[in-house]
């Protein structure tokens, strides 16, 4: 059992959780806070740039000094933009925890947003966007979101060319303004796992983050997203030998919905791994693809998600591949999975979850995810039983209720055959 071993305490509004494990001398810290970007105003890109600058120097020390301090202590840290939240993680020797946490707190609370570092960061992000423009997989997936959801939805991905233009007009002053308005200790969750003393960690949090102010941006609410009429689009990517095709539609579901878990398992059975139907039948039996998959995307407790099916094809297999995938989708929705398929996927999902809890990093991330979603900590212990309780009947009912092949949007990216 995991939950009964977790120690929990609030430092002001900061939720602090620790779990001592048998590992010697090492601690993994994972945390996040709510930033509440306005996606319709292009804040997703602004937040990405802002987060990329957090480890590029503070008002007190430049990035080289900070990197040297961490390197001498055998420590590392990382920041990421995670939808409505900003996340961070750090790994360190136990004795170095107070020092490393002080560095993370300094970077979070006093970033410099230096113009030179801003220009370098913008160049790196621009290069990443340009690579995505040339990727058939990225182009197809991004375009699919634009067919499924409005531009203020958290899963919406603007055209990469639009993001590049927006990036060019950004300034360090705009990043600093966004930081001032959206960064603070709102719903801050901190998790430490490993060779950790709870009271020592709480004291360090209180010292370095205890007086961190919150921001004033209200928590957004997202109405259920209506499913648009099925549409098709082509993203022409010249010079590519292969194509990527994706299908998808919005699901009026959130992670808290009782139908989420059976639907997740059903979609996993369709295309979640190499033994799933799509790979077994479209790739292995028919030889029509290099890879194919199905998954749920945009899973959240705060907004609707979507389901997505994808395939990578050579031009000569384009028409047959699309027909084969649609046949599997329609058969899956109509007939569902067999009891044997459900039992196999239950075993795989439970096993993967338990393997993920076998490391300090996996444990810390799992505890953080549960806490950030405001799930009870007991979820860490009950989840395998919830998965094991799924039956073909419950899975197939959820599939038939929520998935509709007639509503699927489709995007093909690459050089699409004309005949």
Tab-separated table of C-alpha atoms in Angstrom:
chain	number	residue	atom	x	y	z
A	1	UNK	CA	0.000	0.000	0.000
A	2	UNK	CA	1.279	3.456	-0.937
A	3	UNK	CA	-1.257	6.007	0.301
A	4	UNK	CA	-0.989	5.195	4.044
A	5	UNK	CA	2.796	5.773	3.867
A	6	UNK	CA	2.526	9.272	2.375
A	7	UNK	CA	2.990	12.144	4.805
A	8	UNK	CA	1.034	15.288	3.988
A	9	UNK	CA	1.110	18.840	5.287
A	10	UNK	CA	0.118	22.314	4.117
A	11	UNK	CA	2.611	25.186	4.201
A	12	UNK	CA	0.226	28.093	3.808
A	13	UNK	CA	-1.619	27.117	0.652
A	14	UNK	CA	1.143	24.786	-0.574
A	15	UNK	CA	0.313	21.080	-0.425
A	16	UNK	CA	3.440	19.145	0.553
A	17	UNK	CA	3.585	15.350	0.253
A	18	UNK	CA	6.514	13.050	1.008
A	19	UNK	CA	7.097	9.327	0.730
A	20	UNK	CA	10.181	7.736	2.240
A	21	UNK	CA	11.423	4.716	0.299
A	22	UNK	CA	14.252	2.219	0.660
A	23	UNK	CA	16.480	4.022	-1.818
A	24	UNK	CA	19.593	5.449	-0.181
A	25	UNK	CA	20.727	9.048	-0.407
A	26	UNK	CA	18.601	10.269	-3.356
A	27	UNK	CA	15.409	12.328	-3.550
A	28	UNK	CA	13.079	13.060	-6.472
A	29	UNK	CA	10.948	16.210	-6.250
A	30	UNK	CA	7.998	16.916	-8.554
A	31	UNK	CA	5.769	19.971	-8.363
A	32	UNK	CA	3.387	22.203	-10.261
A	33	UNK	CA	1.207	25.261	-9.901
A	34	UNK	CA	-1.813	26.536	-11.761
A	35	UNK	CA	-1.004	29.255	-14.324
A	36	UNK	CA	-4.400	29.549	-16.061
A	37	UNK	CA	-3.336	30.676	-19.555
A	38	UNK	CA	-5.910	32.040	-21.991
A	39	UNK	CA	-5.522	29.767	-25.003
A	40	UNK	CA	-7.679	31.953	-27.229
A	41	UNK	CA	-5.248	34.830	-26.599
A	42	UNK	CA	-2.214	32.749	-27.653
A	43	UNK	CA	-0.967	32.246	-24.111
A	44	UNK	CA	0.113	28.678	-24.797
A	45	UNK	CA	3.068	29.942	-26.858
A	46	UNK	CA	3.846	32.762	-24.418
A	47	UNK	CA	3.853	30.291	-21.539
A	48	UNK	CA	6.112	27.899	-23.449
A	49	UNK	CA	8.669	30.676	-23.959
A	50	UNK	CA	8.374	31.864	-20.369
A	51	UNK	CA	8.897	28.365	-18.972
A	52	UNK	CA	11.879	27.795	-21.267
A	53	UNK	CA	13.521	30.880	-19.731
A	54	UNK	CA	13.125	29.845	-16.097
A	55	UNK	CA	16.469	28.009	-16.031
A	56	UNK	CA	18.274	30.673	-18.074
A	57	UNK	CA	19.268	32.927	-15.207
A	58	UNK	CA	17.709	34.922	-12.399
A	59	UNK	CA	17.981	38.499	-11.186
A	60	UNK	CA	20.678	37.294	-8.767
A	61	UNK	CA	22.736	34.761	-10.764
A	62	UNK	CA	23.247	33.930	-14.414
A	63	UNK	CA	22.510	30.534	-15.908
A	64	UNK	CA	26.169	29.474	-15.853
A	65	UNK	CA	26.506	29.988	-12.114
A	66	UNK	CA	23.246	28.175	-11.448
A	67	UNK	CA	24.215	25.282	-13.713
A	68	UNK	CA	27.604	25.036	-12.005
A	69	UNK	CA	26.000	24.930	-8.561
A	70	UNK	CA	23.738	22.081	-9.622
A	71	UNK	CA	26.473	20.182	-11.432
A	72	UNK	CA	28.782	20.280	-8.417
A	73	UNK	CA	25.992	18.737	-6.382
A	74	UNK	CA	25.162	16.043	-8.917
A	75	UNK	CA	21.674	17.520	-9.249
A	76	UNK	CA	19.395	18.403	-12.113
A	77	UNK	CA	16.099	20.210	-12.555
A	78	UNK	CA	13.639	20.736	-15.378
A	79	UNK	CA	10.627	22.972	-16.046
A	80	UNK	CA	7.748	22.307	-18.416
A	81	UNK	CA	4.539	23.936	-19.598
A	82	UNK	CA	1.714	21.529	-18.873
A	83	UNK	CA	-1.557	22.890	-20.195
A	84	UNK	CA	-3.169	24.897	-17.376
A	85	UNK	CA	-0.197	24.339	-15.062
A	86	UNK	CA	3.551	24.886	-14.980
A	87	UNK	CA	5.443	21.821	-13.779
A	88	UNK	CA	8.949	21.264	-12.479
A	89	UNK	CA	11.059	18.393	-11.237
A	90	UNK	CA	14.440	17.973	-9.604
A	91	UNK	CA	16.649	15.068	-8.599
A	92	UNK	CA	19.324	15.425	-5.938
A	93	UNK	CA	21.299	13.810	-3.159
A	94	UNK	CA	19.415	13.943	0.129
A	95	UNK	CA	21.932	16.247	1.770
A	96	UNK	CA	21.632	18.701	-1.109
A	97	UNK	CA	17.841	19.021	-0.964
A	98	UNK	CA	17.677	22.433	0.802
A	99	UNK	CA	20.235	23.953	-1.578
A	100	UNK	CA	18.636	22.566	-4.719
A	101	UNK	CA	15.161	23.613	-3.588
A	102	UNK	CA	16.536	27.116	-2.973
A	103	UNK	CA	17.807	27.222	-6.565
A	104	UNK	CA	14.458	26.045	-7.941
A	105	UNK	CA	12.665	28.630	-5.798
A	106	UNK	CA	15.005	31.375	-7.031
A	107	UNK	CA	14.385	30.434	-10.650
A	108	UNK	CA	10.637	30.324	-10.109
A	109	UNK	CA	10.437	33.544	-8.138
A	110	UNK	CA	13.098	35.787	-9.665
A	111	UNK	CA	13.693	34.929	-13.350
A	112	UNK	CA	15.769	37.482	-15.226
A	113	UNK	CA	14.189	37.193	-18.688
A	114	UNK	CA	17.464	38.499	-20.059
A	115	UNK	CA	17.206	39.757	-23.637
A	116	UNK	CA	20.194	37.740	-24.855
A	117	UNK	CA	18.837	34.521	-23.335
A	118	UNK	CA	15.395	35.393	-24.677
A	119	UNK	CA	16.782	35.637	-28.212
A	120	UNK	CA	18.561	32.279	-27.855
A	121	UNK	CA	15.452	30.628	-26.438
A	122	UNK	CA	13.259	32.082	-29.154
A	123	UNK	CA	15.664	30.740	-31.779
A	124	UNK	CA	15.495	27.245	-30.242
A	125	UNK	CA	11.707	27.302	-30.130
A	126	UNK	CA	11.543	28.628	-33.689
A	127	UNK	CA	13.770	25.770	-34.849
A	128	UNK	CA	11.471	23.288	-33.085
A	129	UNK	CA	8.411	24.779	-34.758
A	130	UNK	CA	10.125	24.621	-38.150
A	131	UNK	CA	10.951	20.940	-37.572
A	132	UNK	CA	7.315	20.333	-36.686
A	133	UNK	CA	6.264	22.062	-39.931
A	134	UNK	CA	8.312	19.479	-41.814
A	135	UNK	CA	6.962	16.505	-39.838
A	136	UNK	CA	3.958	14.774	-41.382
A	137	UNK	CA	2.999	13.327	-38.002
A	138	UNK	CA	3.092	16.698	-36.231
A	139	UNK	CA	1.292	18.484	-39.062
A	140	UNK	CA	-1.510	15.923	-39.164
A	141	UNK	CA	-2.025	15.864	-35.399
A	142	UNK	CA	-2.002	19.661	-35.070
A	143	UNK	CA	-4.427	20.139	-37.947
A	144	UNK	CA	-6.772	17.557	-36.457
A	145	UNK	CA	-7.177	19.652	-33.296
A	146	UNK	CA	-8.196	22.622	-35.435
A	147	UNK	CA	-11.007	20.584	-36.983
A	148	UNK	CA	-12.227	19.246	-33.639
A	149	UNK	CA	-12.162	22.142	-31.167
A	150	UNK	CA	-12.342	25.967	-31.053
A	151	UNK	CA	-9.136	27.958	-30.685
A	152	UNK	CA	-9.709	28.704	-26.983
A	153	UNK	CA	-9.748	24.987	-26.123
A	154	UNK	CA	-6.603	23.725	-24.332
A	155	UNK	CA	-5.921	20.990	-26.916
A	156	UNK	CA	-6.102	23.362	-29.902
A	157	UNK	CA	-2.764	23.637	-31.747
A	158	UNK	CA	-2.330	26.685	-34.001
A	159	UNK	CA	-0.752	26.326	-37.414
A	160	UNK	CA	3.012	26.247	-36.938
A	161	UNK	CA	3.477	29.137	-39.357
A	162	UNK	CA	1.119	31.219	-37.202
A	163	UNK	CA	3.097	30.335	-34.074
A	164	UNK	CA	6.357	31.324	-35.781
A	165	UNK	CA	4.889	34.716	-36.710
A	166	UNK	CA	3.602	35.194	-33.147
A	167	UNK	CA	6.992	34.173	-31.784
A	168	UNK	CA	8.765	36.814	-33.875
A	169	UNK	CA	6.646	39.576	-32.352
A	170	UNK	CA	7.199	38.510	-28.735
A	171	UNK	CA	9.417	40.620	-26.480
A	172	UNK	CA	11.035	40.010	-23.092
A	173	UNK	CA	8.700	42.655	-21.666
A	174	UNK	CA	5.654	40.653	-22.772
A	175	UNK	CA	7.098	37.527	-21.199
A	176	UNK	CA	7.726	39.412	-17.959
A	177	UNK	CA	4.154	40.709	-17.991
A	178	UNK	CA	2.755	37.225	-18.505
A	179	UNK	CA	4.955	35.953	-15.695
A	180	UNK	CA	3.757	38.693	-13.322
A	181	UNK	CA	0.119	37.934	-14.092
A	182	UNK	CA	0.156	34.113	-14.274
A	183	UNK	CA	2.934	32.769	-12.060
A	184	UNK	CA	2.592	32.207	-8.319
A	185	UNK	CA	1.804	29.640	-5.672
A	186	UNK	CA	-1.737	28.952	-6.906
A	187	UNK	CA	-2.710	25.372	-6.124
A	188	UNK	CA	0.986	24.576	-5.658
A	189	UNK	CA	1.621	20.865	-5.116
A	190	UNK	CA	5.063	19.589	-4.078
A	191	UNK	CA	5.985	15.910	-3.851
A	192	UNK	CA	9.274	14.420	-2.609
A	193	UNK	CA	10.038	10.700	-2.812
A	194	UNK	CA	13.143	8.765	-1.763
A	195	UNK	CA	15.507	9.115	1.160
A	196	UNK	CA	13.518	12.017	2.560
A	197	UNK	CA	12.753	13.355	6.011
A	198	UNK	CA	9.308	14.930	5.975
A	199	UNK	CA	10.022	17.659	8.507
A	200	UNK	CA	13.253	18.660	6.749
A	201	UNK	CA	11.457	19.008	3.422
A	202	UNK	CA	8.583	20.972	4.953
A	203	UNK	CA	11.076	23.337	6.601
A	204	UNK	CA	12.859	23.902	3.264
A	205	UNK	CA	9.557	24.563	1.511
A	206	UNK	CA	8.552	27.034	4.213
A	207	UNK	CA	11.910	28.836	3.976
A	208	UNK	CA	12.095	29.146	0.202
A	209	UNK	CA	8.467	29.099	-0.982
A	210	UNK	CA	6.324	29.718	2.079
A	211	UNK	CA	5.786	33.431	1.351
A	212	UNK	CA	5.401	33.077	-2.417
A	213	UNK	CA	2.335	35.086	-3.427
A	214	UNK	CA	-0.451	33.822	-5.649
A	215	UNK	CA	-1.604	35.446	-8.887
A	216	UNK	CA	-5.062	36.871	-9.534
A	217	UNK	CA	-6.080	35.088	-12.740
A	218	UNK	CA	-9.281	33.173	-12.077
A	219	UNK	CA	-9.501	29.441	-12.710
A	220	UNK	CA	-11.010	28.995	-16.180
A	221	UNK	CA	-14.089	26.912	-16.799
A	222	UNK	CA	-14.592	25.001	-20.022
A	223	UNK	CA	-18.058	24.154	-21.221
A	224	UNK	CA	-18.629	20.790	-22.825
A	225	UNK	CA	-17.451	20.952	-26.436
A	226	UNK	CA	-20.030	20.191	-29.099
A	227	UNK	CA	-18.901	17.699	-31.704
A	228	UNK	CA	-18.451	19.385	-35.101
A	229	UNK	CA	-19.556	17.858	-38.383
A	230	UNK	CA	-17.014	15.418	-39.741
A	231	UNK	CA	-14.452	17.189	-41.938
A	232	UNK	CA	-11.423	16.228	-43.985
A	233	UNK	CA	-8.246	18.209	-44.571
A	234	UNK	CA	-4.936	17.759	-46.335
A	235	UNK	CA	-1.653	19.181	-45.074
A	236	UNK	CA	0.770	19.122	-48.001
A	237	UNK	CA	4.334	18.504	-46.833
A	238	UNK	CA	6.600	18.392	-49.925
A	239	UNK	CA	9.477	15.977	-50.287
A	240	UNK	CA	8.172	13.289	-47.927
A	241	UNK	CA	8.278	9.637	-48.894
A	242	UNK	CA	5.515	8.662	-46.460
A	243	UNK	CA	2.241	10.078	-45.220
A	244	UNK	CA	0.580	10.328	-41.845
A	245	UNK	CA	-3.188	10.158	-41.517
A	246	UNK	CA	-5.139	10.815	-38.325
A	247	UNK	CA	-8.807	10.535	-37.442
A	248	UNK	CA	-10.516	11.871	-34.340
A	249	UNK	CA	-13.464	13.484	-32.661
A	250	UNK	CA	-14.154	15.251	-29.385
A	251	UNK	CA	-15.434	13.269	-26.402
A	252	UNK	CA	-17.693	15.026	-23.870
A	253	UNK	CA	-15.782	13.272	-21.097
A	254	UNK	CA	-13.398	14.257	-18.326
A	255	UNK	CA	-11.073	12.094	-16.270
A	256	UNK	CA	-13.612	11.983	-13.454
A	257	UNK	CA	-16.354	10.465	-15.633
A	258	UNK	CA	-17.228	6.850	-14.736
A	259	UNK	CA	-16.998	5.937	-18.413
A	260	UNK	CA	-13.403	7.132	-18.749
A	261	UNK	CA	-11.691	3.967	-17.558
A	262	UNK	CA	-13.683	1.449	-19.646
A	263	UNK	CA	-13.356	3.701	-22.682
A	264	UNK	CA	-9.619	4.100	-22.104
A	265	UNK	CA	-9.190	0.324	-21.965
A	266	UNK	CA	-11.309	-0.151	-25.085
A	267	UNK	CA	-9.276	2.354	-27.112
A	268	UNK	CA	-6.083	0.789	-25.749
A	269	UNK	CA	-7.326	-2.567	-27.055
A	270	UNK	CA	-7.874	-1.042	-30.485
A	271	UNK	CA	-4.452	0.549	-30.831
A	272	UNK	CA	-2.538	1.018	-27.581
A	273	UNK	CA	0.413	-1.307	-28.162
A	274	UNK	CA	1.970	-3.792	-30.591
A	275	UNK	CA	-0.502	-6.552	-29.723
A	276	UNK	CA	-3.547	-4.315	-30.213
A	277	UNK	CA	-5.904	-4.840	-33.132
A	278	UNK	CA	-4.645	-2.125	-35.445
A	279	UNK	CA	-1.031	-3.264	-35.338
A	280	UNK	CA	-1.930	-6.934	-35.484
A	281	UNK	CA	-4.336	-6.668	-38.402
A	282	UNK	CA	-3.319	-3.630	-40.454
A	283	UNK	CA	0.444	-3.910	-40.058
A	284	UNK	CA	1.248	-7.549	-39.273
A	285	UNK	CA	-1.469	-9.332	-41.293
A	286	UNK	CA	-1.929	-6.933	-44.218
A	287	UNK	CA	1.476	-5.213	-44.299
A	288	UNK	CA	-0.061	-1.826	-45.055
A	289	UNK	CA	1.717	0.359	-42.520
A	290	UNK	CA	4.897	1.016	-40.599
A	291	UNK	CA	2.892	1.924	-37.533
A	292	UNK	CA	-0.680	2.591	-36.420
A	293	UNK	CA	-2.259	3.473	-33.085
A	294	UNK	CA	-5.350	4.651	-31.196
A	295	UNK	CA	-5.389	6.706	-28.014
A	296	UNK	CA	-7.286	9.210	-25.918
A	297	UNK	CA	-5.819	12.709	-25.954
A	298	UNK	CA	-6.243	15.828	-23.844
A	299	UNK	CA	-7.233	13.804	-20.772
A	300	UNK	CA	-8.113	16.240	-17.989
A	301	UNK	CA	-10.430	16.792	-15.065
A	302	UNK	CA	-11.200	20.300	-16.364
A	303	UNK	CA	-12.013	20.043	-20.056
A	304	UNK	CA	-13.192	17.555	-22.667
A	305	UNK	CA	-10.822	15.074	-24.250
A	306	UNK	CA	-10.745	13.482	-27.703
A	307	UNK	CA	-9.935	10.148	-29.251
A	308	UNK	CA	-7.496	9.771	-32.079
A	309	UNK	CA	-6.446	7.042	-34.511
A	310	UNK	CA	-3.333	7.370	-36.642
A	311	UNK	CA	-1.396	5.518	-39.309
A	312	UNK	CA	1.871	6.013	-41.229
A	313	UNK	CA	1.684	4.948	-44.875
A	314	UNK	CA	3.616	4.789	-48.093
A	315	UNK	CA	1.816	6.412	-51.065
A	316	UNK	CA	1.140	3.055	-52.747
A	317	UNK	CA	-0.714	1.823	-49.651
A	318	UNK	CA	-2.630	5.044	-49.002
A	319	UNK	CA	-6.106	4.072	-50.217
A	320	UNK	CA	-5.972	0.486	-48.962
A	321	UNK	CA	-4.543	1.588	-45.624
A	322	UNK	CA	-7.322	4.108	-45.009
A	323	UNK	CA	-9.934	1.505	-45.897
A	324	UNK	CA	-8.339	-1.050	-43.583
A	325	UNK	CA	-8.181	1.334	-40.627
A	326	UNK	CA	-11.789	2.461	-41.077
A	327	UNK	CA	-12.877	-1.171	-41.232
A	328	UNK	CA	-11.174	-1.858	-37.902
A	329	UNK	CA	-12.677	1.280	-36.346
A	330	UNK	CA	-16.204	0.417	-37.455
A	331	UNK	CA	-15.887	-3.223	-36.397
A	332	UNK	CA	-14.510	-2.131	-33.027
A	333	UNK	CA	-17.370	0.302	-32.366
A	334	UNK	CA	-20.009	-2.188	-33.494
A	335	UNK	CA	-18.702	-5.377	-31.891
A	336	UNK	CA	-16.273	-4.169	-29.222
A	337	UNK	CA	-13.492	-6.268	-27.727
A	338	UNK	CA	-13.699	-9.924	-26.797
A	339	UNK	CA	-13.422	-11.044	-23.175
A	340	UNK	CA	-9.984	-12.412	-23.976
A	341	UNK	CA	-8.810	-9.079	-25.387
A	342	UNK	CA	-10.113	-7.210	-22.350
A	343	UNK	CA	-8.373	-9.611	-19.964
A	344	UNK	CA	-5.092	-9.230	-21.857
A	345	UNK	CA	-5.273	-5.428	-21.865
A	346	UNK	CA	-6.229	-5.337	-18.181
A	347	UNK	CA	-3.093	-7.317	-17.380
A	348	UNK	CA	-0.944	-5.019	-19.535
A	349	UNK	CA	-2.346	-1.764	-18.119
A	350	UNK	CA	-2.094	-2.929	-14.502
A	351	UNK	CA	1.418	-4.238	-15.070
A	352	UNK	CA	2.547	-0.997	-16.714
A	353	UNK	CA	1.124	1.054	-13.843
A	354	UNK	CA	2.882	-1.066	-11.238
A	355	UNK	CA	6.188	-0.980	-13.122
A	356	UNK	CA	5.896	2.812	-13.215
A	357	UNK	CA	5.748	2.868	-9.420
A	358	UNK	CA	8.984	0.892	-9.097
A	359	UNK	CA	11.256	3.969	-9.248
A	360	UNK	CA	11.443	7.137	-7.167
A	361	UNK	CA	10.749	9.219	-10.273
A	362	UNK	CA	7.733	7.117	-11.235
A	363	UNK	CA	6.343	7.236	-7.716
A	364	UNK	CA	6.842	10.979	-7.397
A	365	UNK	CA	5.142	11.681	-10.715
A	366	UNK	CA	2.241	9.351	-9.912
A	367	UNK	CA	1.649	10.941	-6.503
A	368	UNK	CA	1.896	14.410	-8.019
A	369	UNK	CA	-0.568	13.596	-10.799
A	370	UNK	CA	-3.112	12.246	-8.311
A	371	UNK	CA	-2.712	15.272	-6.022
A	372	UNK	CA	-2.800	17.838	-8.854
A	373	UNK	CA	-6.060	16.307	-10.084
A	374	UNK	CA	-7.456	16.435	-6.522
A	375	UNK	CA	-7.987	12.687	-6.521
A	376	UNK	CA	-7.786	10.879	-3.162
A	377	UNK	CA	-4.314	9.497	-2.522
A	378	UNK	CA	-5.925	6.066	-2.130
A	379	UNK	CA	-6.305	6.100	-5.940
A	380	UNK	CA	-2.693	4.915	-6.116
A	381	UNK	CA	-3.741	1.686	-4.397
A	382	UNK	CA	-7.248	1.228	-5.819
A	383	UNK	CA	-6.495	1.939	-9.492
A	384	UNK	CA	-5.236	-1.596	-10.309
A	385	UNK	CA	-8.407	-3.064	-8.780
A	386	UNK	CA	-10.586	-0.634	-10.745
A	387	UNK	CA	-8.898	-1.709	-13.971
A	388	UNK	CA	-9.127	-5.396	-13.031
A	389	UNK	CA	-12.873	-5.027	-12.439
A	390	UNK	CA	-13.491	-4.008	-16.060
A	391	UNK	CA	-15.397	-6.473	-18.226
A	392	UNK	CA	-16.027	-6.799	-21.929
A	393	UNK	CA	-19.590	-5.660	-21.259
A	394	UNK	CA	-18.584	-2.433	-19.475
A	395	UNK	CA	-15.839	-1.664	-22.005
A	396	UNK	CA	-17.990	-2.280	-25.067
A	397	UNK	CA	-20.910	-0.281	-23.657
A	398	UNK	CA	-18.599	2.740	-23.186
A	399	UNK	CA	-17.160	2.315	-26.690
A	400	UNK	CA	-20.606	2.108	-28.303
A	401	UNK	CA	-21.875	5.065	-26.262
A	402	UNK	CA	-19.073	7.535	-26.912
A	403	UNK	CA	-17.386	6.665	-30.230
A	404	UNK	CA	-18.932	7.296	-33.647
A	405	UNK	CA	-17.124	6.586	-36.905
A	406	UNK	CA	-19.484	8.921	-38.791
A	407	UNK	CA	-18.277	11.868	-36.692
A	408	UNK	CA	-14.562	11.358	-37.286
A	409	UNK	CA	-12.549	14.216	-38.730
A	410	UNK	CA	-9.594	13.159	-40.883
A	411	UNK	CA	-6.313	14.812	-41.824
A	412	UNK	CA	-3.746	13.465	-44.280
A	413	UNK	CA	-0.252	14.991	-44.202
A	414	UNK	CA	2.487	14.530	-46.776
A	415	UNK	CA	2.158	14.261	-50.546
A	416	UNK	CA	-1.301	12.746	-50.950
A	417	UNK	CA	-1.831	10.556	-54.032
A	418	UNK	CA	-4.355	12.007	-56.464
A	419	UNK	CA	-5.694	8.681	-57.660
